Amino acid sequence: MANTNLKSRPRRLRKNEVIRSLVQETVLSPLQFIAPIFIHEGSEKEIQIDSMPGIYQFSLDRALKHIEELQKSKINSIILFGIPGSKDNQATSAWDEHGIIQKANKLIKQNFTDVLLINDTCLCEYMSHGHCGIVLEKDILNDPTLALLQKTAVSQAASGADIIAPSGMMDGMVASIREDLDRNSFQDVAIMSYSVKYASAFYGPFREAAESTPQFGDRKSYQMNPANKREAIREALTDEKEGADIIIVKPALPYLDIISAVKEKVNLPIAAYNVSGEYSMIKAAAENGWMDESKAIIEMLTSIKRAGADIIISYFAKDIYKLLSID
Ligand code: PBG
């Protein structure tokens, strides 16, 4: 006869769905998701991104429709990425007041009063060479790039952005953007900094979506080495001191330990970016019938929340509400 004298029987709390839900430690809500949206300057309504099934580059008018659909799924926070009509080596169309993002901001603010409008503030989509800063020979210059990021951030705020999200991993980007926003009376515009951004293979599908693959070399001289953890804390604390309001860790799934470590050390909300590769992996496996897509999505996103993310930026944001109601 087996020992029936067990004091601890964790299975008592797993008996049925009601009790399992009652003791569930981590709960997902669409209210804490941010949906990325790609907006292109061309005339086509939508262009399917081959490496990210279900994700599109939208025209301006089609993007507005998409935001309506997102709101029906309880998503009110969006982050915009622009695919401009022309690129050069000063990222002119990133800070042009008639740039694609500036046009989108104005239009979105005219049409929606209750959308939290975030702009990715990076230059790679707007640079002919695809790097996140000004290039001299083979070097990506830090300080001259800051001036372009300042101009870009101010023009994004002026056209309606509620939150500026610098993602170029330039040193001092948060301090210099904060200073220029304040100088231009945008004290209330927040900064959500990609403080901890690794040089990751998981951005591959995004680069097709945003047409931002570097034309030479890689991003290792500015994005972080995936092997480093203490450096993540240093980056996050630096951005906190420079005035960031929200700290992003990116990617999410292969960096759960980093999310958890940053959460311990920094008293700002933590956003995790569930990046394109994490999206495409699940889509590819599901299309092959290798995994249950809905369950895999919920499990992955729950793990990111459980690790310590307060907010999740995800291409699955649009699906969350429906998935949670089925579950
Ligand atoms: C721009 C930027 C990138 C991502 C977000 N902003 C690409 C990169 O750094 O190469 C990646 C997002 C994703 O993979 O979903 N610098």
Short mmCIF file of C-alpha atoms and ligand atoms in Angstrom, two decimals:
data_model
loop_
_atom_site.label_atom_id
_atom_site.label_comp_id
_atom_site.label_asym_id
_atom_site.label_seq_id
_atom_site.Cartn_x
_atom_site.Cartn_y
_atom_site.Cartn_z
CA MET A 1 0.00 0.00 0.00
CA ALA A 2 1.28 3.46 -0.90
CA ASN A 3 1.99 6.04 1.76
CA THR A 4 -1.32 7.89 2.38
CA ASN A 5 0.15 10.02 5.08
CA LEU A 6 1.30 12.77 2.74
CA LYS A 7 1.02 16.24 4.29
CA SER A 8 1.44 18.09 1.06
CA ARG A 9 -0.73 17.20 -1.92
CA PRO A 10 -0.37 19.96 -4.51
CA ARG A 11 -2.76 18.05 -6.78
CA ARG A 12 -5.69 19.14 -4.54
CA LEU A 13 -5.41 22.56 -6.15
CA ARG A 14 -5.35 21.12 -9.68
CA LYS A 15 -8.55 19.12 -9.37
CA ASN A 16 -10.73 21.10 -11.76
CA GLU A 17 -10.78 24.21 -13.93
CA VAL A 18 -12.40 26.41 -11.26
CA ILE A 19 -9.83 25.73 -8.59
CA ARG A 20 -6.98 25.88 -11.09
CA SER A 21 -8.12 29.35 -12.15
CA LEU A 22 -8.57 30.42 -8.55
CA VAL A 23 -4.93 29.78 -7.70
CA GLN A 24 -3.47 30.87 -11.04
CA GLU A 25 -0.54 33.20 -10.35
CA THR A 26 -0.15 34.90 -13.72
CA VAL A 27 -3.07 36.25 -15.74
CA LEU A 28 -2.89 37.77 -19.23
CA SER A 29 -4.97 40.78 -20.18
CA PRO A 30 -5.18 42.40 -23.62
CA LEU A 31 -5.03 45.74 -21.79
CA GLN A 32 -1.33 45.14 -21.16
CA PHE A 33 -0.41 44.35 -24.74
CA ILE A 34 0.99 46.64 -27.41
CA ALA A 35 0.41 45.78 -31.08
CA PRO A 36 3.14 46.65 -33.61
CA ILE A 37 1.84 48.11 -36.90
CA PHE A 38 3.87 48.47 -40.11
CA ILE A 39 2.80 51.41 -42.27
CA HIS A 40 4.18 51.87 -45.77
CA GLU A 41 4.11 54.85 -48.05
CA GLY A 42 3.11 52.96 -51.20
CA SER A 43 -0.34 52.78 -52.76
CA GLU A 44 -1.07 49.10 -52.13
CA LYS A 45 -3.61 48.63 -49.32
CA GLU A 46 -1.75 45.78 -47.71
CA ILE A 47 1.32 43.75 -48.43
CA GLN A 48 1.57 40.34 -46.80
CA ILE A 49 4.92 39.71 -45.09
CA ASP A 50 6.00 36.23 -46.18
CA SER A 51 8.05 35.48 -43.08
CA MET A 52 5.23 36.56 -40.73
CA PRO A 53 1.92 34.97 -41.80
CA GLY A 54 -1.00 37.20 -40.74
CA ILE A 55 1.11 40.38 -40.53
CA TYR A 56 1.01 43.10 -43.19
CA GLN A 57 2.49 46.39 -44.24
CA PHE A 58 -0.56 48.66 -44.39
CA SER A 59 -1.33 51.82 -46.32
CA LEU A 60 -2.45 54.76 -44.17
CA ASP A 61 -6.19 54.25 -44.71
CA ARG A 62 -5.93 50.50 -44.20
CA ALA A 63 -3.96 51.08 -40.97
CA LEU A 64 -6.92 53.03 -39.58
CA LYS A 65 -9.21 50.06 -40.28
CA HIS A 66 -6.72 47.77 -38.58
CA ILE A 67 -6.74 49.97 -35.46
CA GLU A 68 -10.55 49.70 -35.36
CA GLU A 69 -10.23 45.92 -35.51
CA LEU A 70 -7.63 45.98 -32.73
CA GLN A 71 -9.92 48.03 -30.53
CA LYS A 72 -12.66 45.42 -30.95
CA SER A 73 -10.10 42.99 -29.50
CA LYS A 74 -9.45 45.33 -26.54
CA ILE A 75 -6.07 46.50 -27.84
CA ASN A 76 -5.70 50.25 -27.43
CA SER A 77 -1.92 50.55 -27.45
CA ILE A 78 -0.01 50.47 -30.72
CA ILE A 79 3.58 50.98 -31.80
CA LEU A 80 4.18 52.21 -35.34
CA PHE A 81 7.00 51.27 -37.70
CA GLY A 82 7.35 53.18 -40.94
CA ILE A 83 8.47 51.99 -44.36
CA PRO A 84 9.29 55.23 -46.17
CA GLY A 85 9.15 55.91 -49.91
CA SER A 86 12.81 56.96 -49.97
CA LYS A 87 15.94 56.35 -47.90
CA ASP A 88 19.25 58.23 -47.64
CA ASN A 89 22.29 58.42 -45.35
CA GLN A 90 20.77 61.06 -43.01
CA ALA A 91 17.45 59.23 -42.48
CA THR A 92 15.69 62.37 -43.71
CA SER A 93 12.29 60.73 -43.94
CA ALA A 94 12.47 59.73 -40.25
CA TRP A 95 12.29 63.36 -39.10
CA ASP A 96 10.53 64.97 -42.07
CA GLU A 97 7.28 66.56 -40.87
CA HIS A 98 5.59 64.96 -43.88
CA GLY A 99 7.21 61.57 -43.25
CA ILE A 100 5.09 58.44 -43.21
CA ILE A 101 5.00 58.19 -39.39
CA GLN A 102 4.23 61.89 -38.94
CA LYS A 103 1.34 61.56 -41.41
CA ALA A 104 0.12 58.43 -39.68
CA ASN A 105 0.27 60.09 -36.24
CA LYS A 106 -1.87 63.02 -37.35
CA LEU A 107 -4.41 60.79 -39.03
CA ILE A 108 -4.66 58.42 -36.08
CA LYS A 109 -5.10 61.27 -33.60
CA GLN A 110 -7.84 62.78 -35.81
CA ASN A 111 -9.69 59.49 -35.93
CA PHE A 112 -9.18 58.00 -32.46
CA THR A 113 -9.28 59.70 -29.07
CA ASP A 114 -8.57 56.62 -27.00
CA VAL A 115 -5.55 55.06 -28.66
CA LEU A 116 -2.17 55.15 -26.94
CA LEU A 117 0.14 56.07 -29.79
CA ILE A 118 3.73 54.87 -29.54
CA ASN A 119 6.40 55.51 -32.16
CA ASP A 120 9.48 53.36 -32.64
CA THR A 121 12.27 55.92 -32.83
CA CYS A 122 15.02 54.40 -34.91
CA LEU A 123 16.75 55.30 -38.13
CA CYS A 124 17.44 51.92 -39.73
CA GLU A 125 14.27 51.83 -41.83
CA TYR A 126 15.12 55.29 -43.18
CA MET A 127 18.84 54.84 -43.84
CA SER A 128 20.00 53.62 -47.26
CA HIS A 129 22.59 51.40 -45.53
CA GLY A 130 20.08 49.97 -43.02
CA HIS A 131 22.08 50.79 -39.87
CA CYS A 132 20.61 52.51 -36.81
CA GLY A 133 23.03 55.45 -36.91
CA ILE A 134 25.14 57.68 -39.10
CA VAL A 135 27.86 55.70 -40.86
CA LEU A 136 31.43 56.83 -41.46
CA GLU A 137 33.34 54.26 -43.46
CA LYS A 138 32.42 51.11 -41.50
CA ASP A 139 31.71 52.80 -38.17
CA ILE A 140 28.31 53.63 -36.71
CA LEU A 141 28.81 57.03 -35.07
CA ASN A 142 27.20 57.54 -31.67
CA ASP A 143 27.02 61.25 -30.88
CA PRO A 144 26.16 62.59 -34.35
CA THR A 145 23.33 60.06 -34.42
CA LEU A 146 21.87 61.49 -31.20
CA ALA A 147 21.08 64.75 -32.98
CA LEU A 148 19.04 62.88 -35.61
CA LEU A 149 17.23 60.90 -32.93
CA GLN A 150 16.35 64.15 -31.16
CA LYS A 151 14.92 65.64 -34.34
CA THR A 152 12.99 62.45 -35.05
CA ALA A 153 11.54 62.26 -31.53
CA VAL A 154 10.45 65.90 -31.51
CA SER A 155 8.76 65.57 -34.91
CA GLN A 156 7.00 62.41 -33.74
CA ALA A 157 5.77 64.18 -30.59
CA ALA A 158 4.71 67.23 -32.58
CA SER A 159 2.60 65.07 -34.87
CA GLY A 160 0.84 63.29 -32.00
CA ALA A 161 2.94 60.49 -30.47
CA ASP A 162 2.17 59.86 -26.79
CA ILE A 163 5.26 57.74 -26.24
CA ILE A 164 8.67 57.80 -27.91
CA ALA A 165 10.44 54.44 -28.08
CA PRO A 166 14.11 54.82 -29.04
CA SER A 167 15.43 51.47 -30.26
CA GLY A 168 18.80 52.26 -31.81
CA MET A 169 20.98 51.37 -28.78
CA MET A 170 23.01 54.58 -29.02
CA ASP A 171 24.62 55.64 -25.72
CA GLY A 172 22.87 58.66 -24.23
CA MET A 173 19.80 58.40 -26.48
CA VAL A 174 17.32 58.68 -23.62
CA ALA A 175 18.97 61.73 -22.00
CA SER A 176 19.29 63.61 -25.27
CA ILE A 177 15.74 62.83 -26.41
CA ARG A 178 14.32 63.78 -22.97
CA GLU A 179 16.19 67.07 -23.10
CA ASP A 180 14.94 67.97 -26.56
CA LEU A 181 11.36 66.91 -25.85
CA ASP A 182 11.33 69.12 -22.74
CA ARG A 183 12.93 72.02 -24.55
CA ASN A 184 10.09 71.81 -27.09
CA SER A 185 7.38 71.65 -24.40
CA PHE A 186 6.70 67.94 -24.71
CA GLN A 187 7.24 67.24 -21.00
CA ASP A 188 4.22 64.93 -20.98
CA VAL A 189 5.44 62.71 -23.77
CA ALA A 190 6.90 59.56 -22.19
CA ILE A 191 9.97 57.59 -23.21
CA MET A 192 9.78 53.82 -23.44
CA SER A 193 13.38 52.89 -24.08
CA TYR A 194 14.68 49.75 -25.72
CA SER A 195 17.27 49.73 -22.94
CA VAL A 196 18.20 46.08 -23.15
CA LYS A 197 18.31 45.06 -26.77
CA TYR A 198 20.38 42.12 -27.87
CA ALA A 199 21.97 41.53 -31.27
CA SER A 200 19.56 38.71 -32.05
CA ALA A 201 18.83 36.33 -34.92
CA PHE A 202 15.20 36.51 -33.81
CA TYR A 203 14.77 39.88 -35.59
CA GLY A 204 15.17 38.19 -38.99
CA PRO A 205 11.50 38.23 -40.04
CA PHE A 206 11.08 41.86 -38.86
CA ARG A 207 13.84 43.00 -41.16
CA GLU A 208 11.85 41.65 -44.09
CA ALA A 209 8.72 43.36 -42.70
CA ALA A 210 10.41 46.72 -42.13
CA GLU A 211 12.91 46.47 -44.99
CA SER A 212 15.71 47.34 -42.58
CA THR A 213 18.41 44.70 -43.09
CA PRO A 214 21.88 46.27 -42.73
CA GLN A 215 23.58 46.44 -46.13
CA PHE A 216 26.99 45.63 -44.63
CA GLY A 217 28.19 44.08 -41.38
CA ASP A 218 25.88 43.50 -38.44
CA ARG A 219 24.56 45.40 -35.42
CA LYS A 220 26.98 43.96 -32.87
CA SER A 221 28.79 47.25 -32.25
CA TYR A 222 25.62 48.74 -30.76
CA GLN A 223 23.23 45.93 -29.81
CA MET A 224 24.16 43.70 -26.86
CA ASN A 225 25.97 40.39 -26.76
CA PRO A 226 23.39 37.65 -25.99
CA ALA A 227 25.85 36.10 -23.53
CA ASN A 228 25.70 39.07 -21.12
CA LYS A 229 23.38 39.53 -18.17
CA ARG A 230 25.09 42.04 -15.84
CA GLU A 231 25.40 44.44 -18.76
CA ALA A 232 21.60 44.36 -19.05
CA ILE A 233 21.27 45.72 -15.53
CA ARG A 234 23.80 48.43 -16.31
CA GLU A 235 21.89 49.48 -19.45
CA ALA A 236 18.54 49.50 -17.65
CA LEU A 237 19.85 51.54 -14.68
CA THR A 238 21.51 54.00 -17.04
CA ASP A 239 18.26 54.58 -18.90
CA GLU A 240 16.36 54.95 -15.64
CA LYS A 241 18.82 57.68 -14.59
CA GLU A 242 18.55 59.34 -18.01
CA GLY A 243 14.81 59.68 -17.57
CA ALA A 244 13.19 56.66 -19.21
CA ASP A 245 9.60 55.96 -18.08
CA ILE A 246 9.39 52.34 -19.25
CA ILE A 247 12.23 49.87 -19.87
CA ILE A 248 12.07 47.36 -22.75
CA VAL A 249 13.86 44.03 -22.78
CA LYS A 250 14.16 42.50 -26.23
CA PRO A 251 13.79 39.74 -27.43
CA ALA A 252 11.58 38.11 -24.80
CA LEU A 253 11.45 34.32 -24.96
CA PRO A 254 15.18 33.53 -25.10
CA TYR A 255 15.79 36.23 -22.43
CA LEU A 256 13.34 35.39 -19.63
CA ASP A 257 16.19 35.41 -17.09
CA ILE A 258 17.06 38.94 -18.20
CA ILE A 259 13.45 40.14 -17.81
CA SER A 260 13.41 38.71 -14.32
CA ALA A 261 16.78 40.22 -13.35
CA VAL A 262 15.86 43.69 -14.69
CA LYS A 263 12.53 43.54 -12.87
CA GLU A 264 14.39 42.97 -9.59
CA LYS A 265 16.67 45.96 -10.01
CA VAL A 266 14.57 48.65 -11.68
CA ASN A 267 11.43 50.26 -10.29
CA LEU A 268 9.95 51.21 -13.65
CA PRO A 269 7.40 49.22 -15.63
CA ILE A 270 9.09 46.54 -17.74
CA ALA A 271 7.97 45.83 -21.29
CA ALA A 272 9.13 42.69 -23.06
CA TYR A 273 9.25 42.61 -26.86
CA ASN A 274 7.99 39.25 -28.12
CA VAL A 275 9.83 39.70 -31.41
CA SER A 276 9.18 38.64 -34.98
CA GLY A 277 11.20 35.41 -34.77
CA GLU A 278 9.22 34.30 -31.74
CA TYR A 279 6.04 34.91 -33.72
CA SER A 280 7.23 33.18 -36.88
CA MET A 281 8.50 30.11 -35.02
CA ILE A 282 5.06 29.37 -33.64
CA LYS A 283 3.35 30.15 -36.95
CA ALA A 284 5.68 27.82 -38.85
CA ALA A 285 5.29 24.97 -36.37
CA ALA A 286 1.51 25.39 -36.33
CA GLU A 287 1.28 25.45 -40.14
CA ASN A 288 3.13 22.16 -40.19
CA GLY A 289 0.77 20.69 -37.61
CA TRP A 290 3.62 20.29 -35.11
CA MET A 291 2.08 22.29 -32.24
CA ASP A 292 -1.30 23.53 -31.10
CA GLU A 293 -1.02 27.19 -32.07
CA SER A 294 -3.46 28.72 -29.56
CA LYS A 295 -2.05 26.84 -26.61
CA ALA A 296 1.53 27.57 -27.60
CA ILE A 297 0.77 31.31 -27.90
CA ILE A 298 -0.85 31.51 -24.46
CA GLU A 299 1.91 29.46 -22.86
CA MET A 300 4.66 31.58 -24.39
CA LEU A 301 3.04 34.89 -23.47
CA THR A 302 2.28 33.67 -19.94
CA SER A 303 5.93 32.73 -19.48
CA ILE A 304 6.98 36.25 -20.45
CA LYS A 305 4.53 37.76 -17.95
CA ARG A 306 5.56 35.27 -15.27
CA ALA A 307 9.22 36.24 -15.75
CA GLY A 308 8.29 39.80 -14.78
CA ALA A 309 7.07 41.70 -17.82
CA ASP A 310 4.32 44.19 -16.99
CA ILE A 311 3.69 44.93 -20.65
CA ILE A 312 4.16 42.73 -23.73
CA ILE A 313 4.74 44.06 -27.23
CA SER A 314 3.59 41.24 -29.51
CA TYR A 315 2.37 40.44 -33.03
CA PHE A 316 -0.09 38.13 -31.27
CA ALA A 317 -1.71 41.12 -29.49
CA LYS A 318 -4.56 41.09 -32.02
CA ASP A 319 -5.37 37.45 -31.15
CA ILE A 320 -5.16 37.56 -27.37
CA TYR A 321 -8.73 38.56 -26.54
CA LYS A 322 -10.19 35.78 -28.65
CA LEU A 323 -7.69 33.21 -27.39
CA LEU A 324 -8.42 34.05 -23.77
CA SER A 325 -12.17 33.73 -24.24
CA ILE A 326 -11.83 30.28 -25.79
CA ASP A 327 -9.40 29.09 -23.13
C1 PBG B 1 14.67 48.78 -35.22
C2 PBG B 1 13.95 47.63 -34.64
C3 PBG B 1 14.14 46.25 -34.84
C4 PBG B 1 13.11 45.62 -34.15
C5 PBG B 1 12.35 46.60 -33.53
N1 PBG B 1 12.90 47.83 -33.84
C6 PBG B 1 15.07 45.51 -35.69
C7 PBG B 1 16.50 45.47 -35.45
O1 PBG B 1 17.04 45.99 -34.47
O2 PBG B 1 17.15 44.90 -36.32
C8 PBG B 1 12.86 44.13 -34.11
C9 PBG B 1 11.47 43.73 -33.85
C10 PBG B 1 11.14 42.33 -34.17
O3 PBG B 1 11.97 41.50 -34.55
O4 PBG B 1 9.95 42.02 -34.04
N2 PBG B 1 15.96 48.98 -34.83
#
